[in-house]
Backbone as ProteinMPNN parsed JSONL, in Angstrom:
{"seq_chain_A": "XXXXXXXXXXXXXXXXXXXXXXXXXXXXXXXXXXXXXXXXXXXXXXXXXXXXXXXXXXXXXXXXXXXXXXXXXXXXXXXXXXXXXXXXXXXXXXXXXXXXXXXXXXXXXXXXXXXXXXXXXXXXXXXXXXXXXXXXXXX", "coords_chain_A": {"N_chain_A": [[-54.448, 78.976, 34.903], [-53.004, 77.25, 34.559], [-52.323, 76.639, 31.875], [-51.253, 79.415, 31.375], [-49.29, 78.614, 32.801], [-47.742, 76.754, 31.262], [-47.315, 77.833, 28.983], [-45.694, 79.233, 29.203], [-43.509, 77.863, 29.697], [-43.111, 77.113, 27.39], [-42.041, 78.723, 26.179], [-39.545, 79.48, 26.867], [-38.477, 76.997, 26.455], [-38.293, 76.633, 24.044], [-37.085, 79.476, 23.47], [-34.013, 77.937, 24.551], [-33.202, 75.797, 23.707], [-33.433, 77.481, 20.285], [-30.486, 78.586, 21.629], [-29.04, 77.885, 22.145], [-28.709, 76.042, 18.758], [-27.525, 78.41, 17.59], [-25.951, 78.806, 19.305], [-23.625, 76.639, 18.381], [-23.845, 76.901, 15.681], [-21.893, 79.794, 15.91], [-22.377, 81.697, 17.626], [-24.385, 84.228, 15.515], [-23.69, 83.982, 12.691], [-25.499, 81.771, 10.429], [-25.087, 78.705, 8.787], [-25.474, 78.52, 5.72], [-23.521, 80.644, 5.495], [-21.326, 80.955, 7.246], [-20.342, 78.076, 5.397], [-19.867, 80.322, 3.222], [-17.847, 81.112, 3.803], [-15.558, 79.223, 4.499], [-15.25, 78.669, 2.078], [-12.92, 78.609, -0.547], [-10.258, 80.552, -3.139], [-9.617, 78.292, -6.52], [-6.764, 78.567, -8.471], [-6.438, 76.956, -11.178], [-4.033, 75.646, -13.491], [-3.177, 74.931, -16.648], [-0.602, 72.891, -18.917], [0.763, 73.14, -21.623], [3.316, 71.923, -23.486], [6.151, 72.665, -26.268], [7.076, 70.909, -28.739], [9.481, 70.61, -29.343], [11.092, 71.459, -26.875], [13.468, 69.87, -24.138], [13.4, 66.982, -22.129], [14.642, 68.297, -19.709], [14.177, 71.011, -19.646], [11.644, 71.551, -18.922], [11.826, 70.154, -16.709], [13.193, 72.238, -15.045], [11.427, 74.574, -15.159], [9.347, 73.71, -14.108], [10.539, 73.435, -11.924], [10.985, 75.392, -11.701], [7.59, 77.036, -10.733], [6.654, 75.309, -8.435], [8.842, 77.035, -7.163], [7.224, 78.921, -6.146], [5.397, 79.142, -4.168], [7.012, 79.825, -1.907], [7.624, 82.151, -1.93], [5.556, 83.544, -2.323], [3.611, 85.106, -0.961], [0.608, 85.163, -0.308], [-0.632, 83.232, -1.754], [-1.762, 79.588, -1.582], [-2.847, 77.888, -0.898], [-1.499, 74.648, -3.327], [-0.63, 72.545, -5.455], [0.284, 69.935, -7.556], [0.941, 68.382, -11.15], [1.154, 65.346, -13.75], [-0.436, 64.559, -17.196], [-1.943, 62.296, -15.995], [-4.303, 60.486, -17.495], [-5.989, 57.758, -19.158], [-7.3, 57.856, -20.719], [-7.483, 59.592, -23.209], [-7.61, 62.443, -23.576], [-7.38, 64.553, -23.283], [-5.046, 66.895, -25.311], [-2.835, 67.039, -25.668], [-2.302, 68.603, -23.357], [0.041, 68.326, -20.308], [0.935, 69.263, -18.454], [-0.133, 70.777, -14.974], [-1.353, 72.58, -13.052], [-1.457, 73.801, -9.316], [-3.717, 75.939, -7.714], [-4.258, 77.772, -4.661], [-6.064, 80.715, -3.236], [-6.907, 83.133, -0.154], [-8.69, 84.662, -1.071], [-9.792, 86.777, -3.524], [-8.609, 90.048, -4.279], [-6.253, 88.104, -3.21], [-5.491, 86.606, -4.659], [-5.204, 88.279, -7.007], [-3.141, 89.494, -6.754], [-1.288, 87.792, -6.832], [-1.433, 87.774, -9.378], [0.637, 89.853, -10.457], [3.083, 89.572, -9.654], [6.423, 89.773, -8.054], [7.787, 87.233, -8.611], [6.456, 85.764, -9.388], [5.581, 87.111, -12.653], [9.051, 86.394, -13.065], [8.993, 83.768, -13.357], [7.41, 83.065, -14.919], [9.078, 84.1, -16.999], [10.746, 81.721, -17.768], [9.644, 80.255, -18.285], [7.692, 80.892, -20.563], [9.579, 80.172, -23.129], [8.865, 77.538, -23.071], [6.283, 77.016, -23.939], [3.795, 75.971, -25.904], [0.582, 76.025, -25.377], [-1.613, 76.979, -22.816], [-4.251, 76.878, -20.385], [-6.04, 78.497, -18.42], [-8.105, 78.31, -15.492], [-10.487, 80.326, -12.82], [-11.338, 79.36, -9.918], [-14.569, 79.38, -8.044], [-14.93, 77.214, -4.738], [-17.667, 74.976, -3.814], [-19.47, 73.432, -2.469]], "CA_chain_A": [[-53.234, 79.321, 34.904], [-51.784, 76.225, 34.357], [-52.626, 76.882, 30.66], [-51.074, 80.691, 30.916], [-47.953, 78.534, 33.511], [-47.383, 75.764, 30.522], [-47.618, 78.842, 27.387], [-44.407, 80.047, 29.039], [-42.234, 76.79, 29.773], [-42.73, 76.371, 26.01], [-41.627, 79.649, 25.368], [-38.812, 79.189, 27.235], [-37.5, 75.713, 26.423], [-38.192, 77.2, 22.558], [-35.677, 80.043, 23.306], [-33.371, 77.571, 24.68], [-33.352, 75.489, 21.688], [-32.695, 78.806, 19.396], [-29.762, 79.783, 21.127], [-28.336, 76.171, 21.469], [-28.388, 75.575, 17.471], [-27.437, 79.388, 17.039], [-24.017, 78.4, 19.116], [-23.759, 75.252, 17.605], [-23.575, 77.804, 14.658], [-20.958, 80.188, 15.159], [-22.731, 83.131, 17.272], [-25.129, 84.163, 14.808], [-23.89, 82.506, 11.019], [-26.196, 80.332, 9.457], [-24.47, 77.881, 8.168], [-25.315, 79.203, 4.452], [-23.252, 81.867, 5.701], [-20.371, 79.936, 6.799], [-20.407, 78.045, 4.031], [-18.906, 80.553, 2.327], [-16.717, 82.196, 4.218], [-14.942, 78.527, 4.306], [-15.064, 78.799, 0.366], [-11.51, 79.511, -1.412], [-10.706, 80.442, -5.03], [-9.042, 77.387, -7.045], [-6.124, 78.867, -9.897], [-5.582, 75.613, -12.198], [-3.069, 76.424, -14.479], [-1.986, 73.558, -17.327], [-0.102, 73.523, -19.565], [0.992, 72.696, -23.123], [4.83, 72.754, -24.039], [7.246, 72.907, -27.941], [7.759, 69.424, -29.162], [10.817, 70.256, -28.989], [11.619, 71.253, -25.707], [13.239, 68.689, -23.579], [12.932, 66.797, -20.628], [15.425, 69.226, -18.235], [13.844, 72.283, -20.043], [10.19, 70.968, -18.416], [11.864, 70.041, -15.521], [13.24, 73.981, -14.555], [9.215, 75.169, -15.027], [8.628, 72.779, -12.169], [11.218, 73.442, -9.962], [10.169, 77.23, -11.49], [6.373, 76.806, -10.25], [7.162, 74.637, -7.583], [8.822, 77.178, -5.725], [6.16, 80.208, -5.444], [4.452, 79.454, -2.651], [7.413, 80.119, -0.914], [8.086, 83.41, -2.195], [4.35, 84.838, -2.799], [2.343, 84.429, 0.821], [-0.657, 85.332, -0.688], [-0.373, 81.357, -2.078], [-3.095, 79.604, 0.624], [-2.052, 75.886, -1.248], [-0.404, 74.46, -4.003], [-0.168, 70.886, -6.144], [0.626, 69.605, -9.786], [1.164, 67.332, -11.656], [1.647, 65.698, -15.08], [-1.02, 63.615, -17.244], [-2.131, 60.356, -15.936], [-5.192, 59.8, -17.885], [-5.763, 56.622, -20.19], [-8.587, 58.414, -21.838], [-6.14, 60.366, -24.356], [-8.273, 63.542, -23.776], [-6.093, 66.289, -22.854], [-5.296, 68.113, -26.151], [-1.371, 67.976, -25.714], [-1.62, 69.515, -22.052], [0.392, 66.743, -19.597], [1.405, 69.589, -16.375], [-1.652, 70.469, -14.186], [-1.049, 73.07, -11.075], [-3.356, 73.837, -8.929], [-2.913, 77.102, -6.394], [-5.302, 77.982, -3.595], [-6.603, 81.663, -2.753], [-7.893, 82.784, -0.008], [-10.051, 85.591, -1.529], [-9.569, 87.861, -5.447], [-6.959, 90.198, -3.162], [-4.631, 87.227, -3.085], [-4.994, 86.005, -6.422], [-4.84, 89.449, -8.144], [-1.756, 90.393, -6.259], [-0.604, 86.817, -6.598], [-0.485, 88.033, -10.678], [1.755, 90.721, -11.06], [4.1, 89.399, -8.629], [7.701, 89.676, -8.882], [8.481, 86.012, -8.468], [5.65, 85.181, -10.876], [6.593, 86.998, -14.239], [10.285, 85.517, -13.452], [8.599, 82.462, -13.577], [6.742, 82.97, -17.482], [11.014, 84.067, -17.812], [11.587, 80.467, -17.596], [7.882, 78.798, -19.076], [7.335, 81.151, -22.419], [10.256, 79.641, -24.615], [8.449, 76.648, -23.978], [5.338, 76.778, -24.002], [2.732, 75.838, -26.701], [-0.578, 76.634, -25.258], [-2.008, 77.167, -21.517], [-5.129, 76.917, -20.456], [-7.166, 78.977, -16.697], [-9.111, 78.549, -14.54], [-10.085, 79.967, -10.912], [-13.179, 78.591, -9.922], [-14.709, 78.921, -6.063], [-15.49, 75.92, -4.751], [-18.871, 74.704, -3.718], [-20.339, 71.829, -1.707]], "C_chain_A": [[-51.952, 78.239, 34.959], [-51.738, 75.788, 33.026], [-51.174, 78.027, 30.945], [-48.936, 79.696, 31.849], [-47.276, 77.399, 32.013], [-47.172, 76.698, 29.275], [-45.71, 78.688, 28.067], [-43.401, 79.298, 29.398], [-42.112, 76.516, 28.458], [-42.004, 77.494, 25.479], [-40.248, 79.382, 25.913], [-37.62, 78.076, 27.205], [-37.229, 75.976, 24.693], [-36.532, 78.027, 22.659], [-34.091, 79.133, 23.466], [-33.122, 76.851, 23.774], [-32.2, 76.3, 20.796], [-31.292, 78.343, 19.58], [-28.342, 78.906, 21.416], [-27.604, 76.282, 19.907], [-27.578, 77.306, 16.993], [-25.695, 79.359, 17.517], [-23.609, 77.166, 18.143], [-23.096, 76.312, 16.186], [-22.828, 78.543, 14.058], [-21.813, 81.615, 16.039], [-24.13, 82.732, 16.072], [-24.991, 84.181, 12.487], [-24.776, 82.234, 11.129], [-24.717, 80.079, 8.896], [-24.163, 78.005, 6.946], [-23.984, 80.12, 4.399], [-21.485, 81.123, 6.073], [-19.344, 78.958, 5.667], [-19.464, 79.343, 3.541], [-17.608, 82.005, 2.578], [-15.566, 80.876, 4.344], [-14.742, 78.639, 2.92], [-13.646, 79.284, -0.048], [-11.07, 79.502, -2.952], [-8.889, 80.038, -5.461], [-8.271, 78.043, -8.608], [-5.379, 78.265, -10.436], [-5.372, 76.487, -13.551], [-2.556, 74.527, -15.855], [-2.029, 74.24, -18.549], [0.987, 72.58, -20.833], [2.361, 72.98, -23.956], [4.832, 72.197, -25.781], [7.395, 71.599, -27.643], [9.355, 69.424, -28.784], [12.044, 70.32, -27.689], [11.941, 69.776, -24.544], [13.061, 68.045, -22.177], [13.412, 68.395, -18.984], [14.704, 70.674, -18.6], [12.53, 71.97, -18.874], [10.714, 70.773, -16.931], [12.403, 71.499, -14.319], [12.212, 74.651, -14.482], [8.828, 74.309, -13.935], [9.073, 72.987, -11.659], [10.684, 74.853, -9.659], [9.144, 78.189, -10.49], [6.691, 76.229, -9.138], [7.513, 76.003, -5.689], [7.812, 78.994, -6.109], [5.896, 80.475, -4.235], [5.463, 80.32, -1.656], [7.936, 81.887, -0.953], [6.359, 84.186, -2.177], [3.828, 84.574, -1.828], [1.039, 84.547, 0.796], [-1.388, 83.243, -1.27], [-1.105, 80.924, -0.795], [-2.182, 77.717, 0.014], [-1.527, 75.968, -2.559], [-0.429, 72.8, -4.142], [0.535, 70.944, -7.225], [0.919, 68.243, -9.783], [0.79, 66.848, -12.557], [-0.059, 64.902, -15.162], [-1.275, 62.613, -16.644], [-3.495, 59.365, -16.713], [-4.964, 59.246, -18.862], [-7.702, 57.088, -20.708], [-8.117, 59.285, -23.259], [-7.363, 61.437, -24.052], [-7.758, 64.835, -23.381], [-5.123, 66.846, -23.664], [-3.622, 67.841, -26.154], [-0.567, 68.653, -24.499], [-0.896, 68.199, -21.193], [1.004, 67.467, -18.374], [-0.232, 70.65, -15.973], [-0.971, 71.601, -12.535], [-1.882, 73.719, -10.863], [-3.468, 74.386, -7.898], [-4.304, 77.547, -6.094], [-5.043, 79.748, -3.252], [-7.178, 81.508, -1.936], [-8.86, 83.823, -0.159], [-9.148, 86.021, -3.164], [-8.795, 88.297, -5.157], [-6.109, 88.727, -4.018], [-4.311, 86.69, -4.27], [-4.509, 87.145, -7.678], [-3.456, 89.584, -7.119], [-0.916, 89.52, -6.314], [0.039, 87.521, -8.633], [0.27, 88.295, -11.501], [2.62, 90.795, -10.236], [5.305, 89.702, -9.166], [7.963, 87.856, -9.344], [6.983, 85.419, -9.223], [5.779, 85.578, -11.982], [7.983, 86.229, -13.644], [9.754, 84.515, -13.321], [8.157, 82.241, -15.042], [8.172, 83.077, -17.413], [10.997, 83.24, -18.5], [10.588, 79.547, -18.539], [7.728, 79.348, -20.874], [8.129, 80.72, -23.491], [9.537, 78.745, -24.458], [7.244, 76.612, -23.858], [4.262, 77.272, -24.504], [0.971, 76.274, -26.242], [-0.961, 76.233, -23.135], [-3.435, 77.168, -21.165], [-5.375, 76.869, -18.662], [-7.657, 79.139, -16.605], [-9.205, 79.437, -13.139], [-11.88, 79.706, -11.226], [-13.548, 79.354, -7.676], [-14.975, 78.358, -6.051], [-16.507, 75.635, -4.092], [-19.588, 73.058, -2.534], [-21.353, 71.727, -2.473]], "O_chain_A": [[-50.747, 78.266, 35.207], [-51.215, 74.698, 32.794], [-50.063, 77.538, 30.745], [-47.802, 80.066, 31.547], [-46.049, 77.458, 31.94], [-46.727, 76.024, 28.347], [-44.772, 78.162, 27.469], [-42.304, 79.852, 29.484], [-41.19, 75.78, 28.108], [-41.368, 77.362, 24.433], [-39.629, 78.855, 24.988], [-36.464, 78.096, 27.628], [-36.196, 75.61, 24.131], [-35.421, 77.659, 22.276], [-33.132, 79.442, 22.759], [-32.712, 77.44, 22.774], [-30.998, 76.134, 20.589], [-30.648, 77.865, 18.646], [-27.165, 79.092, 21.107], [-26.409, 76.513, 19.724], [-27.023, 77.271, 15.894], [-24.681, 79.619, 16.868], [-23.287, 77.366, 16.971], [-21.903, 76.312, 15.882], [-22.619, 78.62, 12.847], [-21.969, 82.614, 15.337], [-24.667, 81.656, 15.81], [-25.765, 84.313, 11.539], [-25.193, 82.438, 12.269], [-23.724, 80.771, 8.669], [-23.004, 77.782, 6.594], [-23.43, 80.304, 3.315], [-20.659, 80.869, 5.196], [-18.176, 79.071, 5.295], [-18.245, 79.168, 3.547], [-17.019, 82.966, 2.081], [-14.429, 81.346, 4.303], [-13.53, 78.724, 2.723], [-13.345, 80.452, 0.195], [-11.425, 78.673, -3.791], [-7.797, 80.555, -5.229], [-8.901, 78.062, -9.666], [-4.162, 78.439, -10.51], [-5.95, 77.334, -14.232], [-1.867, 73.518, -15.704], [-2.631, 75.169, -19.087], [1.719, 71.6, -20.692], [2.549, 73.872, -24.783], [3.946, 71.587, -26.379], [7.76, 71.15, -26.556], [10.105, 68.633, -28.214], [13.123, 69.761, -27.489], [11.114, 68.934, -24.195], [12.59, 68.668, -21.225], [12.887, 68.978, -18.036], [14.719, 71.495, -17.683], [12.831, 72.388, -17.756], [10.041, 71.223, -16.004], [12.059, 71.658, -13.148], [12.132, 75.449, -13.548], [7.987, 74.455, -13.047], [8.638, 72.983, -10.507], [10.263, 75.417, -8.649], [9.342, 79.226, -9.857], [7.352, 77.101, -8.574], [7.147, 76.087, -4.516], [8.4, 80.068, -6.237], [6.021, 81.443, -3.484], [5.09, 81.188, -0.866], [8.49, 82.552, -0.078], [6.221, 85.397, -1.998], [3.447, 83.404, -1.825], [0.315, 84.13, 1.7], [-2.349, 82.512, -1.028], [-1.171, 81.386, 0.344], [-1.367, 76.902, 0.446], [-1.129, 77.036, -3.025], [-0.292, 71.991, -3.224], [1.236, 71.838, -7.699], [1.078, 67.356, -8.944], [-0.196, 67.485, -12.928], [-0.786, 64.646, -14.203], [-0.45, 61.748, -16.94], [-3.699, 58.154, -16.629], [-4.093, 59.641, -19.636], [-8.799, 56.56, -20.892], [-8.84, 59.349, -24.253], [-8.378, 60.931, -24.529], [-8.112, 66.012, -23.331], [-4.198, 67.372, -23.045], [-3.071, 68.701, -26.84], [0.592, 69.034, -24.335], [-1.319, 67.074, -21.461], [1.494, 66.842, -17.433], [-1.11, 71.034, -16.745], [-0.408, 71.325, -11.476], [-2.787, 74.195, -11.549], [-3.382, 73.676, -6.896], [-5.241, 77.681, -6.881], [-3.885, 80.095, -3.021], [-7.954, 80.554, -1.874], [-9.826, 83.871, 0.602], [-8.118, 85.542, -3.638], [-7.759, 87.666, -5.365], [-5.587, 88.592, -5.125], [-3.228, 86.393, -4.774], [-3.847, 87.027, -8.709], [-2.948, 90.529, -7.723], [0.235, 89.829, -6.004], [1.183, 87.673, -9.063], [0.651, 87.792, -12.558], [3.078, 91.892, -9.919], [5.481, 89.893, -10.369], [8.321, 87.514, -10.471], [6.967, 84.209, -9.451], [6.119, 84.691, -12.766], [7.833, 85.038, -13.913], [10.705, 83.945, -12.788], [8.497, 81.477, -15.945], [8.713, 82.042, -17.804], [11.149, 83.403, -19.711], [10.761, 78.539, -19.224], [7.675, 78.702, -21.92], [7.704, 80.774, -24.645], [9.041, 78.485, -25.554], [7.106, 75.483, -23.387], [3.683, 78.306, -24.172], [0.301, 76.893, -27.069], [-0.489, 75.306, -22.475], [-3.978, 77.718, -22.123], [-5.142, 75.961, -17.864], [-8.27, 80.022, -17.205], [-8.258, 79.39, -12.354], [-12.838, 79.778, -11.997], [-12.902, 79.587, -6.655], [-15.589, 78.045, -7.072], [-16.342, 76.415, -3.155], [-20.003, 71.927, -2.283], [-22.163, 70.815, -2.307]]}, "name": "protein", "num_of_chains": 1, "seq": "XXXXXXXXXXXXXXXXXXXXXXXXXXXXXXXXXXXXXXXXXXXXXXXXXXXXXXXXXXXXXXXXXXXXXXXXXXXXXXXXXXXXXXXXXXXXXXXXXXXXXXXXXXXXXXXXXXXXXXXXXXXXXXXXXXXXXXXXXXX"}
């Protein structure tokens, strides 16, 4: 009888422990599934400008890109900067814009958005090269 009781008690403790683990992981969501939900889509854009572009022209481009998060609600995050590397490997690319989306659908809505197209009209006359990479974040 003691063995049966001990067996039931052990099983009960295991079930309570399992329930606690599942609760801390968000119900029936496993850690790996939770990690997928936390991922975001990064849209990295690098610009190399034509040699004749004046600093005022580049300022207009910077300002125009910086206003996109205010105009396009699908943008979840935004940052930008200019090359500060000492390695001399930038190949003429001077500006990096880093746009974050929560889904591919948000990115896909951003690309043809009128505000994005309007930005392109400011950019195009001064653009020599562009490099775009999209990736899903990983831990």
